[in-house]
């Protein structure tokens, strides 16, 4: 009897792991799709006959749609369950990837990005929701990091491998491959994810839920976290997903594949970083100081990268026309590690509010992450058009500093 119970428990655990990995692959697909422009922005802009900076601002449609869809998708999961919502979103992702691949101009590309933003908005929430319902708090902490790491593999795929594909088959091939990947992930979810009964915990309208989340996010306990969340993920996503490639190719003169290699190293740091920061957090037990210091370090590193541009301060101090690409490689890796403290903001939000509103607090932080990415992407497109790429990096560095200052102002030392 005891052996049979143990076997059943083991089978249940294995089934849950397979289900979480299948859903996390959806998040991986999401990170791949949102970072395709970083390696192919110049070719896409030439095809559409618009300036790269204008196209960069246009890609913010994805992040605005992504952010706006967070709470309605969360409400749908409460009402219909993880599996049907995930399959619906994957269907939309496949259609959105095909639409983006067929785009012939700015308007049709914006439509594809809008579809992708909506469809991929729940790719992180789906595995997180299943894990939260099935796992203990300790195991949820472990799996939330694992889900984020699996998801960031998508950015690894959109570095050197995507650069190779774009060089040989064109930028549209990236979207075709993503659409095919969506079919594979949808089949995996259909087979591996259980069809569990939905929990009707909150039957209020999505608009009412949105208002409640916004109210909570603007409340004093969460104000500092929201301010930092608005610039935290935005910095790493916009650098990795948009400006990293143009910086390396236009300013540093690298080929597409060489730039992809550097962005791949950046992504590896973003995959390893959350695990390293998590271990440091458990050892130090000073989460507020760790979050603030790592983001300040990230701001300094971004400024150092900007000042290594031709005729800027760091290049002048070293007596060279421009700092070599190896300099940027080191900085990319360090930035990837330094900005990996973002998941700790989720943990802090659960500590700062009552248990009954913890879910809405997580939603507020998640919304701030992706709304911030949309705003950062849109604003930096204008900054690049008016002042160039070094100014973009300096702007992001300044935004991080401001976010940290507000974070420290509104959070207490015992947080």
Tab-separated table of N, CA and C in Angstrom, residues 11 36 39-40 83 111 121 206 262 271 289 316 327 346 354 372 386 400:
chain	number	residue	atom	x	y	z
A	11	UNK	N	4.368	9.646	-9.786
A	11	UNK	CA	3.750	9.852	-11.103
A	11	UNK	C	3.097	11.226	-11.201
A	36	UNK	N	12.995	39.364	-31.555
A	36	UNK	CA	13.388	39.249	-32.966
A	36	UNK	C	13.859	40.585	-33.545
A	39	UNK	N	17.788	41.750	-33.672
A	39	UNK	CA	18.779	41.212	-34.591
A	39	UNK	C	18.421	41.498	-36.045
A	40	UNK	N	17.228	42.057	-36.301
A	40	UNK	CA	16.794	42.241	-37.691
A	40	UNK	C	16.137	43.594	-37.941
A	83	UNK	N	-5.375	25.312	-18.899
A	83	UNK	CA	-5.198	24.611	-20.170
A	83	UNK	C	-5.952	25.266	-21.338
A	111	UNK	N	-0.090	45.578	-36.729
A	111	UNK	CA	-1.200	44.663	-36.461
A	111	UNK	C	-0.674	43.315	-35.964
A	121	UNK	N	0.630	37.412	-23.824
A	121	UNK	CA	0.547	38.087	-22.520
A	121	UNK	C	0.418	37.124	-21.352
A	206	UNK	N	-13.399	42.276	-15.683
A	206	UNK	CA	-11.983	42.616	-15.860
A	206	UNK	C	-11.695	44.083	-15.579
A	262	UNK	N	27.342	38.086	-28.986
A	262	UNK	CA	27.413	38.908	-27.767
A	262	UNK	C	26.061	38.942	-27.057
A	271	UNK	N	19.883	34.259	-17.835
A	271	UNK	CA	19.358	32.954	-17.415
A	271	UNK	C	19.967	32.548	-16.070
A	289	UNK	N	18.188	46.036	0.230
A	289	UNK	CA	19.509	46.545	-0.124
A	289	UNK	C	20.058	45.854	-1.370
A	316	UNK	N	37.987	58.236	-24.772
A	316	UNK	CA	39.004	59.297	-24.686
A	316	UNK	C	40.023	59.005	-23.592
A	327	UNK	N	34.979	45.010	-24.719
A	327	UNK	CA	34.545	45.865	-23.609
A	327	UNK	C	33.037	45.748	-23.424
A	346	UNK	N	8.715	40.543	-6.818
A	346	UNK	CA	7.512	39.743	-6.571
A	346	UNK	C	7.476	39.303	-5.111
A	354	UNK	N	-1.415	42.337	2.679
A	354	UNK	CA	-2.126	41.246	3.341
A	354	UNK	C	-2.295	40.070	2.381
A	372	UNK	N	6.084	49.262	-18.243
A	372	UNK	CA	7.357	49.980	-18.274
A	372	UNK	C	8.160	49.652	-19.520
A	386	UNK	N	16.550	61.518	-31.996
A	386	UNK	CA	17.012	62.887	-31.744
A	386	UNK	C	18.473	62.966	-31.324
A	400	UNK	N	16.950	54.036	-14.380
A	400	UNK	CA	17.207	53.088	-13.292
A	400	UNK	C	17.530	53.814	-11.994
